[in-house]
């Protein structure tokens, strides 16, 4: 079962995404901030990361950089709010493979994931 | 290979190229469309890059490489030459100069190149995007350059010569040129990020040589639904399409393999154009390429690119100045011995000897003249850097100034050349800062807004005259007086009686600076007194001519050479001294009873003027000789900086050419003594340093 790490500081968002992903046959790992996300990545090596951008302790862009340092092949998909275009661009420059704009549409999330991991 | 032996050559050539770059940029600033100039600048930058890379000076190589990239864009017409860009390039030049001089001093210096590179980027109108090779802005082909019948393969995207070269080059090496049109879904949010992701992915497969719109515009979302790009890649069409389609929210991707552009007659880039004509069957001479294009790796630094400069080098050779100094010393020794031989010839009655000596004498004169000539360098070397300096200064101060240079071919002794730079810098700064008025002021004074600062050099007899003149506001003697009073340089009583000429000359006094505010231009704590003392140290003289309202001229008079001078030999007691002829006004005589004391100073009246007197015997520490009342005392009148002094000596021996020898460290620095020379009879004579006596 492919493993997906969901990094978001809002527990509610994690819950929603986790539910969607589990229903569709993915194993879900969760992290509440960037630092925790990086730690989780190192420990569990998920197949894909859904990464929020604005988070306490360590923001999403920094987390992407950290993860990329650890594993250049990591697949990180940014989850951003509207109007965070510059940050998304910076994340992509930092190595994020794709991005999804909130509010989440379930199909978008699944489509994106499928593009990277079957 | 030990590269250190080439260091001297590297430095010399680097300086030459830096100078060329400086001149070229100056020219380019006033003449931005001059393609010949651009090519010249480009070549110099390119050569400099090659040289420094070979020598392992990576920072110099890196900086020149980036400059080259920008120049390349100028050359291709992608970037317009503007003030910002020129300034940025000038700043790079300054840093290069610093780096080269650091190398010359045998130090190692790491400079932070980032601000310079950023300046170049800004100047060339580019953001700090991550893919410089993709940032080319669309340009229209210069139709003159395009060869008739050339296939225009790409609808919508026009490639310039350089890009065509790249395409050709890539084809030579098994890369395929692709044209891509990518359309993003209208529903897409953040389409610029999508587009950027496409660019990213394609960069992994090859090199993007062009995007329409530019990458910066794409990043800033200045495009509609679609954008185009040209990619050079070894990958197949399908692979590329797949890579692009990995990005979400794309409506359509069109990938077209471009038809072979081979056979397109490309204009060889001037860097190589002079050296190697395009070889048949290999139509694409690879020009210097920017960024990470596939052609970069194939550049061969060993290619003889510098032929244009080398042709000049054949006619001359570089000689270490130390060797020349040794040569001139040896010739000096010979001259001394020749003089001795001539004296022996006079006293002996061997006619053969005196005849031979006479013959030798003629050869010696030629030899001496030749050696002196070898040491002569055109003052151009010094003048060269001034146009740039004046330009920068004028720009900083918001003044409009034209620098006219005349007589830069005038030759001067190398030692003088080395020393004269600083005083001239100071005088020019002074003219630009204090002399020339602002354009407004000039307009009010009914003068043309552009001021003219002239720098001229010419020979006058055995001297060289260098003048720095401006058509500025001139020097107001009253203001100078007031300032000198304020600074306590003169007393109120002196100010009362002081004539204008003397007042103006107050600016040469130590501690005098009229700048109301200390500007970083001329108010550097070093006044004109430093200029005067430097010039006097070179046995020269500095005079000032000014006319309020219409300008000021500083005139520097320097001896042609410092190694061999004409001197008057005098005797005091048993010792002989040499007084440089250039300081001597005249000789006269006086009876002891005519010596008057004026303000505690022995003086005499010479044609109605008071002439202070100095007994040379006491001045050099000899016991004073008692004069008989009817004895005519000999007076040598010397002048320095407009002041005169009468030296009382016992005997005038005669005028003679003397070779100046320094006294060396052990006895050097004697006040009043500037050096020594060996006379024909083998005795040593000290040379008086008139400037410290007056």
Short mmCIF file of C-alpha atoms in Angstrom, two decimals, chain B residues 26-383:
data_model
loop_
_atom_site.label_atom_id
_atom_site.label_comp_id
_atom_site.label_asym_id
_atom_site.label_seq_id
_atom_site.Cartn_x
_atom_site.Cartn_y
_atom_site.Cartn_z
CA UNK B 26 33.51 54.85 -22.54
CA UNK B 27 33.14 54.87 -26.27
CA UNK B 28 30.12 52.64 -26.10
CA UNK B 29 28.43 54.93 -23.65
CA UNK B 30 28.44 57.79 -26.10
CA UNK B 31 28.00 55.56 -29.10
CA UNK B 32 25.81 52.61 -28.11
CA UNK B 33 25.22 51.36 -31.62
CA UNK B 34 28.84 50.97 -32.58
CA UNK B 35 29.09 47.28 -33.32
CA UNK B 36 32.82 47.45 -33.94
CA UNK B 37 33.30 48.77 -30.41
CA UNK B 38 31.08 46.10 -28.94
CA UNK B 39 33.08 43.46 -30.73
CA UNK B 40 36.30 44.94 -29.49
CA UNK B 41 35.08 45.02 -25.91
CA UNK B 42 33.81 41.52 -26.27
CA UNK B 43 37.13 40.28 -27.55
CA UNK B 44 39.03 41.88 -24.70
CA UNK B 45 36.69 40.39 -22.12
CA UNK B 46 36.95 37.07 -23.83
CA UNK B 47 40.73 37.08 -23.95
CA UNK B 48 40.90 38.14 -20.35
CA UNK B 49 38.64 35.27 -19.42
CA UNK B 50 40.77 32.78 -21.28
CA UNK B 51 43.98 34.07 -19.78
CA UNK B 52 42.74 34.14 -16.23
CA UNK B 53 41.20 30.71 -16.49
CA UNK B 54 44.48 29.34 -17.79
CA UNK B 55 46.31 30.95 -14.91
CA UNK B 56 43.80 29.57 -12.48
CA UNK B 57 42.38 32.90 -11.38
CA UNK B 58 38.88 31.62 -11.24
CA UNK B 59 37.20 34.69 -9.86
CA UNK B 60 38.54 36.85 -12.64
CA UNK B 61 37.46 34.23 -15.11
CA UNK B 62 34.02 33.99 -13.58
CA UNK B 63 33.45 37.73 -13.60
CA UNK B 64 34.70 38.18 -17.14
CA UNK B 65 32.56 35.27 -18.19
CA UNK B 66 29.47 36.97 -16.86
CA UNK B 67 30.47 40.24 -18.46
CA UNK B 68 30.97 38.39 -21.68
CA UNK B 69 27.45 37.01 -21.44
CA UNK B 70 26.02 40.46 -21.09
CA UNK B 71 28.19 41.78 -23.89
CA UNK B 72 27.03 38.90 -26.01
CA UNK B 73 23.48 40.01 -25.46
CA UNK B 74 24.36 43.55 -26.38
CA UNK B 75 26.02 42.24 -29.47
CA UNK B 76 22.96 40.28 -30.42
CA UNK B 77 20.81 43.29 -29.88
CA UNK B 78 18.87 41.57 -27.11
CA UNK B 79 19.83 44.13 -24.57
CA UNK B 80 19.97 47.86 -25.08
CA UNK B 81 23.00 49.69 -23.87
CA UNK B 82 21.85 51.95 -21.10
CA UNK B 83 23.43 53.95 -18.33
CA UNK B 84 22.68 51.31 -15.73
CA UNK B 85 24.29 48.59 -17.73
CA UNK B 86 27.38 50.63 -18.52
CA UNK B 87 27.73 51.51 -14.86
CA UNK B 88 27.41 47.87 -13.90
CA UNK B 89 30.06 46.93 -16.43
CA UNK B 90 32.31 49.69 -15.16
CA UNK B 91 31.92 48.40 -11.63
CA UNK B 92 32.93 44.97 -12.82
CA UNK B 93 35.97 46.49 -14.48
CA UNK B 94 36.94 48.20 -11.26
CA UNK B 95 36.73 44.93 -9.42
CA UNK B 96 38.72 43.20 -12.11
CA UNK B 97 41.37 45.84 -11.75
CA UNK B 98 41.46 45.27 -8.01
CA UNK B 99 41.72 41.56 -8.54
CA UNK B 100 44.49 41.84 -11.08
CA UNK B 101 46.43 44.20 -8.83
CA UNK B 102 45.93 41.83 -5.93
CA UNK B 103 47.42 39.10 -8.04
CA UNK B 104 50.25 41.46 -8.92
CA UNK B 105 50.98 42.00 -5.26
CA UNK B 106 51.17 38.29 -4.77
CA UNK B 107 48.19 38.24 -2.48
CA UNK B 108 45.11 36.20 -2.78
CA UNK B 109 41.78 37.82 -2.44
CA UNK B 110 38.34 36.43 -2.55
CA UNK B 111 35.83 39.01 -3.62
CA UNK B 112 32.13 38.78 -3.28
CA UNK B 113 31.03 38.80 -6.86
CA UNK B 114 27.33 38.48 -6.12
CA UNK B 115 26.47 42.22 -6.06
CA UNK B 116 28.38 42.76 -9.29
CA UNK B 117 26.66 39.91 -11.02
CA UNK B 118 23.32 41.11 -9.75
CA UNK B 119 24.18 44.54 -11.15
CA UNK B 120 24.89 43.00 -14.51
CA UNK B 121 21.59 41.17 -14.42
CA UNK B 122 19.65 44.26 -13.49
CA UNK B 123 21.51 46.33 -16.02
CA UNK B 124 20.66 43.91 -18.78
CA UNK B 125 17.04 44.03 -17.78
CA UNK B 126 16.82 40.59 -16.34
CA UNK B 127 15.45 39.22 -13.14
CA UNK B 128 17.37 36.80 -11.03
CA UNK B 129 15.74 33.81 -12.58
CA UNK B 130 17.34 30.44 -12.29
CA UNK B 131 17.83 29.76 -15.94
CA UNK B 132 19.80 32.54 -17.54
CA UNK B 133 19.89 30.85 -20.90
CA UNK B 134 16.16 30.89 -21.05
CA UNK B 135 15.78 34.53 -20.28
CA UNK B 136 16.44 35.88 -23.66
CA UNK B 137 13.80 38.31 -24.67
CA UNK B 138 12.29 38.06 -28.08
CA UNK B 139 14.12 40.03 -30.64
CA UNK B 140 13.68 40.58 -34.25
CA UNK B 141 16.31 39.42 -36.56
CA UNK B 142 18.57 41.96 -37.92
CA UNK B 143 17.70 41.47 -41.54
CA UNK B 144 21.17 42.51 -42.60
CA UNK B 145 22.63 39.54 -40.83
CA UNK B 146 20.18 37.01 -42.10
CA UNK B 147 21.33 35.23 -45.19
CA UNK B 148 18.83 35.33 -48.00
CA UNK B 149 16.99 32.10 -48.58
CA UNK B 150 17.53 30.96 -45.04
CA UNK B 151 14.66 28.79 -43.89
CA UNK B 152 12.58 30.41 -41.25
CA UNK B 153 11.49 27.20 -39.71
CA UNK B 154 9.78 28.35 -36.60
CA UNK B 155 6.53 30.16 -36.83
CA UNK B 156 6.16 32.66 -34.05
CA UNK B 157 9.65 32.32 -32.72
CA UNK B 158 12.45 34.10 -34.40
CA UNK B 159 15.96 33.12 -33.64
CA UNK B 160 18.81 35.52 -33.85
CA UNK B 161 22.18 34.67 -35.33
CA UNK B 162 23.57 33.53 -32.09
CA UNK B 163 20.70 31.22 -31.36
CA UNK B 164 20.87 29.82 -34.84
CA UNK B 165 24.50 29.12 -34.20
CA UNK B 166 23.54 27.29 -31.09
CA UNK B 167 20.99 25.24 -32.95
CA UNK B 168 23.57 24.37 -35.59
CA UNK B 169 26.09 23.55 -32.98
CA UNK B 170 23.66 21.32 -31.14
CA UNK B 171 22.79 19.49 -34.32
CA UNK B 172 26.45 18.84 -34.90
CA UNK B 173 26.59 17.13 -31.58
CA UNK B 174 23.50 15.01 -31.83
CA UNK B 175 20.98 17.28 -30.14
CA UNK B 176 17.61 17.85 -31.73
CA UNK B 177 16.05 21.24 -31.82
CA UNK B 178 12.37 21.20 -30.83
CA UNK B 179 9.77 23.86 -30.96
CA UNK B 180 7.10 23.56 -28.30
CA UNK B 181 3.81 25.35 -27.97
CA UNK B 182 2.22 24.75 -24.61
CA UNK B 183 -1.31 25.81 -23.82
CA UNK B 184 -2.56 25.87 -20.28
CA UNK B 185 -6.17 25.18 -19.33
CA UNK B 186 -8.20 28.33 -18.88
CA UNK B 187 -9.41 27.04 -15.50
CA UNK B 188 -5.91 26.72 -14.21
CA UNK B 189 -5.04 28.65 -11.09
CA UNK B 190 -1.48 29.88 -10.89
CA UNK B 191 -0.68 29.21 -14.51
CA UNK B 192 2.74 30.77 -14.13
CA UNK B 193 3.70 28.02 -11.72
CA UNK B 194 2.43 25.43 -14.17
CA UNK B 195 4.41 27.02 -16.96
CA UNK B 196 7.44 27.15 -14.75
CA UNK B 197 7.05 23.46 -13.95
CA UNK B 198 7.03 22.73 -17.67
CA UNK B 199 10.21 24.75 -18.10
CA UNK B 200 11.74 22.89 -15.17
CA UNK B 201 10.97 19.51 -16.58
CA UNK B 202 12.25 20.40 -20.01
CA UNK B 203 15.46 21.70 -18.55
CA UNK B 204 16.08 18.24 -17.19
CA UNK B 205 15.98 16.93 -20.74
CA UNK B 206 18.05 19.52 -22.49
CA UNK B 207 18.64 23.20 -22.89
CA UNK B 208 16.02 25.80 -23.52
CA UNK B 209 17.60 28.42 -25.70
CA UNK B 210 14.58 30.61 -26.04
CA UNK B 211 11.18 31.17 -24.59
CA UNK B 212 8.42 33.45 -25.78
CA UNK B 213 7.65 35.30 -23.62
CA UNK B 214 10.85 35.37 -21.54
CA UNK B 215 11.16 33.23 -18.45
CA UNK B 216 10.84 36.30 -16.29
CA UNK B 217 7.60 37.20 -17.98
CA UNK B 218 6.37 33.66 -17.59
CA UNK B 219 7.19 33.71 -13.90
CA UNK B 220 5.36 36.98 -13.51
CA UNK B 221 2.42 35.53 -15.39
CA UNK B 222 2.70 38.00 -18.23
CA UNK B 223 1.30 35.67 -20.86
CA UNK B 224 -2.07 34.45 -22.04
CA UNK B 225 -2.95 30.79 -22.19
CA UNK B 226 0.06 29.60 -24.13
CA UNK B 227 3.76 30.06 -24.42
CA UNK B 228 6.45 28.80 -26.76
CA UNK B 229 9.96 27.63 -26.38
CA UNK B 230 12.88 26.17 -28.30
CA UNK B 231 14.57 23.21 -26.72
CA UNK B 232 17.78 21.49 -27.64
CA UNK B 233 17.66 17.94 -26.43
CA UNK B 234 19.00 14.50 -27.17
CA UNK B 235 15.65 13.01 -26.21
CA UNK B 236 12.98 11.91 -28.66
CA UNK B 237 9.74 13.72 -29.39
CA UNK B 238 7.63 11.29 -27.40
CA UNK B 239 9.83 11.54 -24.36
CA UNK B 240 9.53 15.30 -24.41
CA UNK B 241 5.78 15.24 -24.82
CA UNK B 242 5.54 12.83 -21.92
CA UNK B 243 7.65 15.02 -19.69
CA UNK B 244 5.52 18.05 -20.43
CA UNK B 245 2.27 16.22 -19.95
CA UNK B 246 3.39 15.12 -16.51
CA UNK B 247 2.42 18.64 -15.50
CA UNK B 248 -1.23 18.99 -14.58
CA UNK B 249 -3.77 21.38 -16.06
CA UNK B 250 -2.28 21.63 -19.52
CA UNK B 251 -4.71 21.90 -22.40
CA UNK B 252 -2.42 21.12 -25.27
CA UNK B 253 1.23 20.49 -25.99
CA UNK B 254 2.62 20.70 -29.49
CA UNK B 255 6.13 19.39 -30.02
CA UNK B 256 7.70 19.90 -33.43
CA UNK B 257 11.14 18.75 -34.42
CA UNK B 258 12.70 21.63 -36.25
CA UNK B 259 13.91 21.01 -39.73
CA UNK B 260 17.60 20.84 -40.05
CA UNK B 261 19.05 24.28 -40.01
CA UNK B 262 22.33 22.90 -41.21
CA UNK B 263 23.90 24.69 -44.07
CA UNK B 264 22.70 28.01 -42.81
CA UNK B 265 25.56 30.33 -43.43
CA UNK B 266 26.20 31.65 -40.00
CA UNK B 267 28.20 34.75 -39.54
CA UNK B 268 31.20 33.65 -37.56
CA UNK B 269 31.35 35.41 -34.25
CA UNK B 270 34.00 38.09 -34.28
CA UNK B 271 35.89 36.43 -31.45
CA UNK B 272 37.01 33.85 -33.89
CA UNK B 273 36.14 35.56 -37.06
CA UNK B 274 39.58 36.96 -37.56
CA UNK B 275 41.35 33.80 -36.74
CA UNK B 276 39.64 30.85 -38.23
CA UNK B 277 37.38 31.03 -41.19
CA UNK B 278 34.51 28.56 -41.02
CA UNK B 279 35.75 25.22 -42.17
CA UNK B 280 33.81 23.56 -44.92
CA UNK B 281 31.41 20.93 -43.74
CA UNK B 282 31.41 22.48 -40.32
CA UNK B 283 29.49 25.63 -40.90
CA UNK B 284 28.95 26.48 -37.27
CA UNK B 285 31.91 27.99 -35.58
CA UNK B 286 30.94 27.85 -32.00
CA UNK B 287 30.79 31.26 -30.61
CA UNK B 288 31.18 31.97 -26.95
CA UNK B 289 28.01 30.72 -25.40
CA UNK B 290 26.22 31.79 -22.31
CA UNK B 291 25.01 29.75 -19.45
CA UNK B 292 24.76 26.04 -19.59
CA UNK B 293 24.03 25.55 -23.24
CA UNK B 294 25.45 22.35 -24.67
CA UNK B 295 27.96 24.27 -26.66
CA UNK B 296 29.69 25.64 -23.60
CA UNK B 297 31.58 22.49 -22.89
CA UNK B 298 33.05 22.42 -26.34
CA UNK B 299 34.75 25.72 -26.10
CA UNK B 300 38.43 25.37 -26.62
CA UNK B 301 40.38 27.89 -24.61
CA UNK B 302 43.46 27.03 -26.60
CA UNK B 303 42.11 28.55 -29.76
CA UNK B 304 44.26 31.46 -30.86
CA UNK B 305 41.66 34.09 -30.38
CA UNK B 306 43.88 36.98 -29.67
CA UNK B 307 45.56 37.44 -32.97
CA UNK B 308 44.40 40.99 -33.23
CA UNK B 309 46.45 41.89 -30.20
CA UNK B 310 49.39 39.69 -30.94
CA UNK B 311 50.33 41.38 -34.16
CA UNK B 312 51.19 44.44 -32.14
CA UNK B 313 53.22 42.46 -29.64
CA UNK B 314 55.61 41.27 -32.34
CA UNK B 315 57.04 44.73 -32.83
CA UNK B 316 57.86 45.28 -29.18
CA UNK B 317 59.18 43.26 -26.31
CA UNK B 318 58.45 43.72 -22.67
CA UNK B 319 61.44 44.40 -20.48
CA UNK B 320 61.50 44.39 -16.75
CA UNK B 321 61.95 47.96 -15.54
CA UNK B 322 64.60 46.74 -13.10
CA UNK B 323 66.77 45.64 -15.97
CA UNK B 324 66.43 49.03 -17.58
CA UNK B 325 67.43 50.65 -14.34
CA UNK B 326 70.49 48.45 -14.19
CA UNK B 327 71.30 49.30 -17.79
CA UNK B 328 71.07 52.98 -17.14
CA UNK B 329 73.23 52.63 -14.06
CA UNK B 330 75.88 50.87 -16.09
CA UNK B 331 75.75 53.54 -18.74
CA UNK B 332 76.06 56.06 -15.94
CA UNK B 333 79.22 54.34 -14.73
CA UNK B 334 80.57 54.42 -18.25
CA UNK B 335 79.84 58.12 -18.53
CA UNK B 336 81.74 58.74 -15.33
CA UNK B 337 84.70 56.74 -16.54
CA UNK B 338 84.58 58.43 -19.90
CA UNK B 339 84.85 61.80 -18.16
CA UNK B 340 87.83 60.54 -16.21
CA UNK B 341 89.46 59.20 -19.33
CA UNK B 342 88.92 62.52 -21.06
CA UNK B 343 90.70 64.25 -18.21
CA UNK B 344 93.62 61.86 -18.37
CA UNK B 345 93.73 62.40 -22.13
CA UNK B 346 93.98 66.15 -21.57
CA UNK B 347 96.92 65.86 -19.21
CA UNK B 348 98.85 63.20 -21.09
CA UNK B 349 100.70 64.08 -24.25
CA UNK B 350 99.67 60.98 -26.14
CA UNK B 351 97.77 62.29 -29.20
CA UNK B 352 96.35 58.83 -29.95
CA UNK B 353 94.67 58.69 -26.56
CA UNK B 354 92.84 62.00 -26.80
CA UNK B 355 91.72 61.14 -30.32
CA UNK B 356 90.30 57.82 -29.14
CA UNK B 357 88.65 59.52 -26.23
CA UNK B 358 87.00 61.98 -28.57
CA UNK B 359 85.69 59.16 -30.74
CA UNK B 360 84.42 57.37 -27.67
CA UNK B 361 82.79 60.53 -26.53
CA UNK B 362 80.61 60.65 -29.61
CA UNK B 363 79.60 57.03 -29.26
CA UNK B 364 78.79 57.66 -25.64
CA UNK B 365 76.53 60.54 -26.39
CA UNK B 366 74.57 58.32 -28.75
CA UNK B 367 74.52 55.45 -26.31
CA UNK B 368 73.36 57.68 -23.52
CA UNK B 369 70.62 59.21 -25.63
CA UNK B 370 69.47 55.79 -26.72
CA UNK B 371 69.30 54.42 -23.23
CA UNK B 372 67.42 57.46 -22.09
CA UNK B 373 64.98 56.93 -24.93
CA UNK B 374 64.45 53.34 -23.94
CA UNK B 375 63.30 54.53 -20.56
CA UNK B 376 60.93 56.98 -22.11
CA UNK B 377 57.30 56.05 -22.05
CA UNK B 378 54.46 57.99 -23.61
CA UNK B 379 52.42 59.76 -20.97
CA UNK B 380 49.42 58.10 -22.57
CA UNK B 381 49.78 55.38 -19.95
CA UNK B 382 48.91 57.86 -17.26
CA UNK B 383 46.37 59.83 -19.24
#
